[in-house]
Amino acid sequence: MPMRVAVCISGRGSNLRALLAALGPAAPAQVVLIISSSAEAGGLVLAREAGIPSVVLAGQRGTSAMHQTLNDHRIDLVVLAGYLKQIPADVVESYRDRIINVHPALLPDFGGQGMYGIHVHRAVLASGKRESGATVHLVDEEYDRGRILAQERVPVLPGDTPELLAARVLEVEHRLLPAVVLAAAREGHPVPIGPSTR
Ligand code: GRF
């Protein structure tokens, strides 16, 4: 039986697209549910095209409904892919060590509340750091503080704008997240992966 994966999105869903492309019909993990924090998320179009059930959980109602939705769909792994809301504590508890997130920086640097999307890359450039990258980590009660499962670095180049750096990091995210999901499916739970397994 393949690992049943729920993907949580808030926006265009480029990480969802990359994950769906990496999980062929015989893959040991299958996306069986998409949860969006916004009815306008572009990723919902992907869900419809792929014939995957999707649920919009917006506002406070969404916090308690998430737990029920995950249980109803017998979810084994929750993947946050551009998801901008905090996961309710009851969900973190019930799905301990079974929720992963992709972050567009080298955590623990440039993480935490408010550090999402273009804000991350602006901060990296403002810091003068010569490299950035992407991180996939376990989700716990604090933003971006869970155990790191995978990281991959990219150079910060002279003349970089936040948009150019974001695009370079996003390419890494699109490889790193599927690699971690596939490793989790093979092991039965999320595990750290090194550079060789990508
Ligand atoms: C991107 O900034 C990505 O780095 C982060 O969330 C944002 C949107 O991702 N994970 P997506 O294109 O909606 O997957």
PDB file of C-alpha atoms and ligand atoms in Angstrom:
ATOM      1  CA  MET A   1       0.000   0.000   0.000  1.00  0.00           C
ATOM      2  CA  PRO A   2       1.595   3.359  -0.927  1.00  0.00           C
ATOM      3  CA  MET A   3       2.139   6.023   1.750  1.00  0.00           C
ATOM      4  CA  ARG A   4      -0.914   8.329   1.736  1.00  0.00           C
ATOM      5  CA  VAL A   5       0.280  11.936   1.460  1.00  0.00           C
ATOM      6  CA  ALA A   6      -1.624  15.171   2.083  1.00  0.00           C
ATOM      7  CA  VAL A   7      -0.080  18.332   0.609  1.00  0.00           C
ATOM      8  CA  CYS A   8      -0.897  21.707   2.186  1.00  0.00           C
ATOM      9  CA  ILE A   9      -0.633  24.789  -0.027  1.00  0.00           C
ATOM     10  CA  SER A  10      -1.409  28.508   0.116  1.00  0.00           C
ATOM     11  CA  GLY A  11      -0.346  29.723  -3.317  1.00  0.00           C
ATOM     12  CA  ARG A  12       0.658  28.762  -6.849  1.00  0.00           C
ATOM     13  CA  GLY A  13       1.746  25.260  -5.832  1.00  0.00           C
ATOM     14  CA  SER A  14       5.018  24.897  -7.756  1.00  0.00           C
ATOM     15  CA  ASN A  15       6.297  22.522  -5.051  1.00  0.00           C
ATOM     16  CA  LEU A  16       3.069  20.505  -5.344  1.00  0.00           C
ATOM     17  CA  ARG A  17       3.569  20.331  -9.108  1.00  0.00           C
ATOM     18  CA  ALA A  18       7.145  19.094  -8.671  1.00  0.00           C
ATOM     19  CA  LEU A  19       6.011  16.471  -6.167  1.00  0.00           C
ATOM     20  CA  LEU A  20       3.219  15.195  -8.426  1.00  0.00           C
ATOM     21  CA  ALA A  21       5.710  14.966 -11.309  1.00  0.00           C
ATOM     22  CA  ALA A  22       8.103  12.917  -9.149  1.00  0.00           C
ATOM     23  CA  LEU A  23       5.457  10.460  -7.908  1.00  0.00           C
ATOM     24  CA  GLY A  24       4.561   8.212 -10.798  1.00  0.00           C
ATOM     25  CA  PRO A  25       1.660   5.736 -10.586  1.00  0.00           C
ATOM     26  CA  ALA A  26       3.943   3.042  -9.096  1.00  0.00           C
ATOM     27  CA  ALA A  27       5.610   5.355  -6.556  1.00  0.00           C
ATOM     28  CA  PRO A  28       5.617   4.206  -2.899  1.00  0.00           C
ATOM     29  CA  ALA A  29       3.912   7.503  -1.934  1.00  0.00           C
ATOM     30  CA  GLN A  30       0.774   8.971  -3.481  1.00  0.00           C
ATOM     31  CA  VAL A  31      -0.771  12.420  -2.967  1.00  0.00           C
ATOM     32  CA  VAL A  32      -4.379  11.644  -2.002  1.00  0.00           C
ATOM     33  CA  LEU A  33      -5.444  14.992  -0.551  1.00  0.00           C
ATOM     34  CA  ILE A  34      -4.659  18.665  -1.044  1.00  0.00           C
ATOM     35  CA  ILE A  35      -5.468  21.188   1.694  1.00  0.00           C
ATOM     36  CA  SER A  36      -5.377  24.878   0.842  1.00  0.00           C
ATOM     37  CA  SER A  37      -5.522  27.821   3.235  1.00  0.00           C
ATOM     38  CA  SER A  38      -7.005  29.914   0.409  1.00  0.00           C
ATOM     39  CA  ALA A  39      -9.777  29.340  -2.122  1.00  0.00           C
ATOM     40  CA  GLU A  40      -7.717  31.391  -4.601  1.00  0.00           C
ATOM     41  CA  ALA A  41      -4.601  29.207  -4.412  1.00  0.00           C
ATOM     42  CA  GLY A  42      -3.388  28.397  -7.911  1.00  0.00           C
ATOM     43  CA  GLY A  43      -2.411  24.958  -6.673  1.00  0.00           C
ATOM     44  CA  LEU A  44      -6.124  24.046  -6.470  1.00  0.00           C
ATOM     45  CA  VAL A  45      -6.199  24.016 -10.270  1.00  0.00           C
ATOM     46  CA  LEU A  46      -3.431  21.397 -10.165  1.00  0.00           C
ATOM     47  CA  ALA A  47      -5.538  19.322  -7.781  1.00  0.00           C
ATOM     48  CA  ARG A  48      -8.514  19.410 -10.133  1.00  0.00           C
ATOM     49  CA  GLU A  49      -6.344  18.564 -13.148  1.00  0.00           C
ATOM     50  CA  ALA A  50      -4.810  15.646 -11.270  1.00  0.00           C
ATOM     51  CA  GLY A  51      -8.202  14.470  -9.982  1.00  0.00           C
ATOM     52  CA  ILE A  52      -7.013  14.745  -6.364  1.00  0.00           C
ATOM     53  CA  PRO A  53      -9.601  15.689  -3.693  1.00  0.00           C
ATOM     54  CA  SER A  54      -8.951  19.149  -2.257  1.00  0.00           C
ATOM     55  CA  VAL A  55     -10.271  21.000   0.785  1.00  0.00           C
ATOM     56  CA  VAL A  56     -10.060  24.719   1.559  1.00  0.00           C
ATOM     57  CA  LEU A  57      -9.514  25.320   5.266  1.00  0.00           C
ATOM     58  CA  ALA A  58      -9.467  29.052   5.812  1.00  0.00           C
ATOM     59  CA  GLY A  59      -9.603  31.121   8.996  1.00  0.00           C
ATOM     60  CA  GLN A  60     -10.116  29.794  12.505  1.00  0.00           C
ATOM     61  CA  ARG A  61     -12.604  27.136  11.357  1.00  0.00           C
ATOM     62  CA  GLY A  62      -9.720  25.576   9.476  1.00  0.00           C
ATOM     63  CA  THR A  63      -7.631  24.819  12.558  1.00  0.00           C
ATOM     64  CA  SER A  64      -9.962  22.180  14.081  1.00  0.00           C
ATOM     65  CA  ALA A  65     -11.174  20.910  10.691  1.00  0.00           C
ATOM     66  CA  MET A  66      -7.639  20.016   9.573  1.00  0.00           C
ATOM     67  CA  HIS A  67      -7.326  17.192  12.086  1.00  0.00           C
ATOM     68  CA  GLN A  68     -10.665  15.678  11.028  1.00  0.00           C
ATOM     69  CA  THR A  69      -9.841  15.989   7.326  1.00  0.00           C
ATOM     70  CA  LEU A  70      -6.459  14.260   7.744  1.00  0.00           C
ATOM     71  CA  ASN A  71      -8.043  11.431   9.714  1.00  0.00           C
ATOM     72  CA  ASP A  72     -10.921  11.008   7.249  1.00  0.00           C
ATOM     73  CA  HIS A  73      -8.393  10.553   4.435  1.00  0.00           C
ATOM     74  CA  ARG A  74      -6.193   8.138   6.449  1.00  0.00           C
ATOM     75  CA  ILE A  75      -3.158  10.359   5.857  1.00  0.00           C
ATOM     76  CA  ASP A  76       0.312   8.931   6.675  1.00  0.00           C
ATOM     77  CA  LEU A  77       2.422  12.001   5.832  1.00  0.00           C
ATOM     78  CA  VAL A  78       1.612  15.715   5.729  1.00  0.00           C
ATOM     79  CA  VAL A  79       3.715  17.849   3.358  1.00  0.00           C
ATOM     80  CA  LEU A  80       3.675  21.652   3.708  1.00  0.00           C
ATOM     81  CA  ALA A  81       4.481  23.068   0.275  1.00  0.00           C
ATOM     82  CA  GLY A  82       4.282  26.831   0.318  1.00  0.00           C
ATOM     83  CA  TYR A  83       1.780  26.644   3.180  1.00  0.00           C
ATOM     84  CA  LEU A  84       1.707  29.892   5.135  1.00  0.00           C
ATOM     85  CA  LYS A  85      -0.371  29.058   8.206  1.00  0.00           C
ATOM     86  CA  GLN A  86       0.843  27.493  11.463  1.00  0.00           C
ATOM     87  CA  ILE A  87      -0.183  23.865  11.978  1.00  0.00           C
ATOM     88  CA  PRO A  88      -2.550  23.542  14.965  1.00  0.00           C
ATOM     89  CA  ALA A  89      -0.949  21.971  18.050  1.00  0.00           C
ATOM     90  CA  ASP A  90      -3.396  19.033  18.048  1.00  0.00           C
ATOM     91  CA  VAL A  91      -2.359  18.140  14.502  1.00  0.00           C
ATOM     92  CA  VAL A  92       1.365  18.471  15.350  1.00  0.00           C
ATOM     93  CA  GLU A  93       0.761  16.131  18.301  1.00  0.00           C
ATOM     94  CA  SER A  94      -1.253  13.505  16.396  1.00  0.00           C
ATOM     95  CA  TYR A  95       1.101  13.586  13.432  1.00  0.00           C
ATOM     96  CA  ARG A  96       4.356  13.927  15.427  1.00  0.00           C
ATOM     97  CA  ASP A  97       7.357  13.380  13.124  1.00  0.00           C
ATOM     98  CA  ARG A  98       5.001  12.878  10.146  1.00  0.00           C
ATOM     99  CA  ILE A  99       4.727  16.507   8.979  1.00  0.00           C
ATOM    100  CA  ILE A 100       7.460  17.978   6.769  1.00  0.00           C
ATOM    101  CA  ASN A 101       7.978  21.482   5.396  1.00  0.00           C
ATOM    102  CA  VAL A 102      10.180  22.968   2.702  1.00  0.00           C
ATOM    103  CA  HIS A 103      11.761  26.320   3.556  1.00  0.00           C
ATOM    104  CA  PRO A 104      13.638  28.512   1.056  1.00  0.00           C
ATOM    105  CA  ALA A 105      16.724  29.146   3.219  1.00  0.00           C
ATOM    106  CA  LEU A 106      19.436  27.305   5.168  1.00  0.00           C
ATOM    107  CA  LEU A 107      17.662  26.865   8.536  1.00  0.00           C
ATOM    108  CA  PRO A 108      18.100  27.648  11.352  1.00  0.00           C
ATOM    109  CA  ASP A 109      19.107  30.928   9.696  1.00  0.00           C
ATOM    110  CA  PHE A 110      16.423  33.055   8.057  1.00  0.00           C
ATOM    111  CA  GLY A 111      13.506  31.134   9.507  1.00  0.00           C
ATOM    112  CA  GLY A 112      10.682  31.779  11.932  1.00  0.00           C
ATOM    113  CA  GLN A 113       7.527  33.862  11.914  1.00  0.00           C
ATOM    114  CA  GLY A 114       7.321  36.274   8.997  1.00  0.00           C
ATOM    115  CA  MET A 115      10.211  34.599   7.149  1.00  0.00           C
ATOM    116  CA  TYR A 116       8.436  33.286   4.063  1.00  0.00           C
ATOM    117  CA  GLY A 117       8.569  33.788   0.314  1.00  0.00           C
ATOM    118  CA  ILE A 118      10.429  36.846  -0.972  1.00  0.00           C
ATOM    119  CA  HIS A 119      11.045  38.165   2.565  1.00  0.00           C
ATOM    120  CA  VAL A 120      13.521  35.319   3.115  1.00  0.00           C
ATOM    121  CA  HIS A 121      15.590  36.186   0.054  1.00  0.00           C
ATOM    122  CA  ARG A 122      15.582  39.894   0.847  1.00  0.00           C
ATOM    123  CA  ALA A 123      16.977  39.093   4.303  1.00  0.00           C
ATOM    124  CA  VAL A 124      19.651  36.774   2.890  1.00  0.00           C
ATOM    125  CA  LEU A 125      20.826  39.441   0.431  1.00  0.00           C
ATOM    126  CA  ALA A 126      20.769  42.115   3.137  1.00  0.00           C
ATOM    127  CA  SER A 127      22.925  39.864   5.342  1.00  0.00           C
ATOM    128  CA  GLY A 128      25.735  39.755   2.778  1.00  0.00           C
ATOM    129  CA  LYS A 129      25.874  35.939   2.964  1.00  0.00           C
ATOM    130  CA  ARG A 130      27.586  34.324  -0.032  1.00  0.00           C
ATOM    131  CA  GLU A 131      25.236  31.354  -0.164  1.00  0.00           C
ATOM    132  CA  SER A 132      21.659  30.345   0.524  1.00  0.00           C
ATOM    133  CA  GLY A 133      19.671  27.207  -0.180  1.00  0.00           C
ATOM    134  CA  ALA A 134      16.631  25.127   0.705  1.00  0.00           C
ATOM    135  CA  THR A 135      15.771  23.060   3.770  1.00  0.00           C
ATOM    136  CA  VAL A 136      13.274  20.267   4.329  1.00  0.00           C
ATOM    137  CA  HIS A 137      12.526  19.732   8.010  1.00  0.00           C
ATOM    138  CA  LEU A 138      10.105  18.101  10.402  1.00  0.00           C
ATOM    139  CA  VAL A 139       7.357  20.408  11.648  1.00  0.00           C
ATOM    140  CA  ASP A 140       6.793  20.886  15.367  1.00  0.00           C
ATOM    141  CA  GLU A 141       5.078  23.530  17.480  1.00  0.00           C
ATOM    142  CA  GLU A 142       7.482  26.301  16.475  1.00  0.00           C
ATOM    143  CA  TYR A 143       7.878  27.820  13.000  1.00  0.00           C
ATOM    144  CA  ASP A 144      10.823  26.307  11.108  1.00  0.00           C
ATOM    145  CA  ARG A 145      12.468  24.723  14.184  1.00  0.00           C
ATOM    146  CA  GLY A 146      11.964  20.993  13.642  1.00  0.00           C
ATOM    147  CA  ARG A 147      14.712  18.434  12.878  1.00  0.00           C
ATOM    148  CA  ILE A 148      16.391  19.102   9.534  1.00  0.00           C
ATOM    149  CA  LEU A 149      15.988  16.213   7.053  1.00  0.00           C
ATOM    150  CA  ALA A 150      17.719  17.658   3.970  1.00  0.00           C
ATOM    151  CA  GLN A 151      19.525  20.810   2.879  1.00  0.00           C
ATOM    152  CA  GLU A 152      21.107  21.910  -0.377  1.00  0.00           C
ATOM    153  CA  ARG A 153      23.111  25.089  -0.921  1.00  0.00           C
ATOM    154  CA  VAL A 154      23.084  27.580  -3.804  1.00  0.00           C
ATOM    155  CA  PRO A 155      25.483  30.485  -4.365  1.00  0.00           C
ATOM    156  CA  VAL A 156      24.434  34.083  -3.888  1.00  0.00           C
ATOM    157  CA  LEU A 157      25.721  35.778  -7.056  1.00  0.00           C
ATOM    158  CA  PRO A 158      26.843  39.393  -7.600  1.00  0.00           C
ATOM    159  CA  GLY A 159      23.906  41.489  -8.709  1.00  0.00           C
ATOM    160  CA  ASP A 160      21.371  39.015  -7.322  1.00  0.00           C
ATOM    161  CA  THR A 161      17.897  40.382  -6.742  1.00  0.00           C
ATOM    162  CA  PRO A 162      15.514  38.667  -4.304  1.00  0.00           C
ATOM    163  CA  GLU A 163      13.636  37.319  -7.331  1.00  0.00           C
ATOM    164  CA  LEU A 164      16.751  35.832  -8.942  1.00  0.00           C
ATOM    165  CA  LEU A 165      17.818  34.196  -5.689  1.00  0.00           C
ATOM    166  CA  ALA A 166      14.257  32.927  -5.090  1.00  0.00           C
ATOM    167  CA  ALA A 167      14.223  31.236  -8.487  1.00  0.00           C
ATOM    168  CA  ARG A 168      17.622  29.581  -7.872  1.00  0.00           C
ATOM    169  CA  VAL A 169      16.465  28.296  -4.463  1.00  0.00           C
ATOM    170  CA  LEU A 170      13.093  27.152  -5.816  1.00  0.00           C
ATOM    171  CA  GLU A 171      14.854  24.833  -8.298  1.00  0.00           C
ATOM    172  CA  VAL A 172      16.505  23.108  -5.342  1.00  0.00           C
ATOM    173  CA  GLU A 173      13.211  22.902  -3.433  1.00  0.00           C
ATOM    174  CA  HIS A 174      11.610  21.163  -6.387  1.00  0.00           C
ATOM    175  CA  ARG A 175      14.228  18.389  -6.181  1.00  0.00           C
ATOM    176  CA  LEU A 176      14.711  18.243  -2.399  1.00  0.00           C
ATOM    177  CA  LEU A 177      11.085  17.861  -1.327  1.00  0.00           C
ATOM    178  CA  PRO A 178      10.268  14.888  -3.594  1.00  0.00           C
ATOM    179  CA  ALA A 179      13.525  13.199  -2.547  1.00  0.00           C
ATOM    180  CA  VAL A 180      12.573  13.454   1.130  1.00  0.00           C
ATOM    181  CA  VAL A 181       9.010  12.216   0.458  1.00  0.00           C
ATOM    182  CA  LEU A 182      10.308   9.192  -1.477  1.00  0.00           C
ATOM    183  CA  ALA A 183      12.837   8.372   1.260  1.00  0.00           C
ATOM    184  CA  ALA A 184      10.033   8.629   3.846  1.00  0.00           C
ATOM    185  CA  ALA A 185       7.869   6.264   1.785  1.00  0.00           C
ATOM    186  CA  ARG A 186      10.684   3.723   1.530  1.00  0.00           C
ATOM    187  CA  GLU A 187      11.419   3.873   5.279  1.00  0.00           C
ATOM    188  CA  GLY A 188       7.809   4.212   6.435  1.00  0.00           C
ATOM    189  CA  HIS A 189       8.542   7.568   8.099  1.00  0.00           C
ATOM    190  CA  PRO A 190      10.550  10.754   7.337  1.00  0.00           C
ATOM    191  CA  VAL A 191      14.323  10.227   7.560  1.00  0.00           C
ATOM    192  CA  PRO A 192      17.307  12.532   6.992  1.00  0.00           C
ATOM    193  CA  ILE A 193      18.794  12.184   3.509  1.00  0.00           C
ATOM    194  CA  GLY A 194      22.296  13.148   2.396  1.00  0.00           C
ATOM    195  CA  PRO A 195      23.427  14.626  -0.951  1.00  0.00           C
ATOM    196  CA  SER A 196      23.943  11.145  -2.454  1.00  0.00           C
ATOM    197  CA  THR A 197      20.255  10.213  -2.399  1.00  0.00           C
ATOM    198  CA  ARG A 198      19.144  13.018  -4.696  1.00  0.00           C
TER     199      ARG A 198
HETATM  200  C1  GRF B   1       8.084  29.599  -2.252  1.00  0.00           C
HETATM  201  O1  GRF B   1       8.697  30.794  -1.823  1.00  0.00           O
HETATM  202  C2  GRF B   1       8.789  28.463  -1.634  1.00  0.00           C
HETATM  203  O2  GRF B   1      10.132  28.792  -1.392  1.00  0.00           O
HETATM  204  C3  GRF B   1       8.118  28.268  -0.319  1.00  0.00           C
HETATM  205  O3  GRF B   1       6.772  28.698  -0.521  1.00  0.00           O
HETATM  206  C4  GRF B   1       6.720  29.572  -1.658  1.00  0.00           C
HETATM  207  C5  GRF B   1       5.684  29.172  -2.665  1.00  0.00           C
HETATM  208  O4  GRF B   1       5.840  27.831  -2.958  1.00  0.00           O
HETATM  209  N1  GRF B   1       8.205  26.906   0.092  1.00  0.00           N
HETATM  210  P1  GRF B   1       4.874  27.122  -4.055  1.00  0.00           P
HETATM  211  O5  GRF B   1       5.344  27.626  -5.408  1.00  0.00           O
HETATM  212  O6  GRF B   1       3.448  27.582  -3.751  1.00  0.00           O
HETATM  213  O7  GRF B   1       5.088  25.661  -3.886  1.00  0.00           O
END
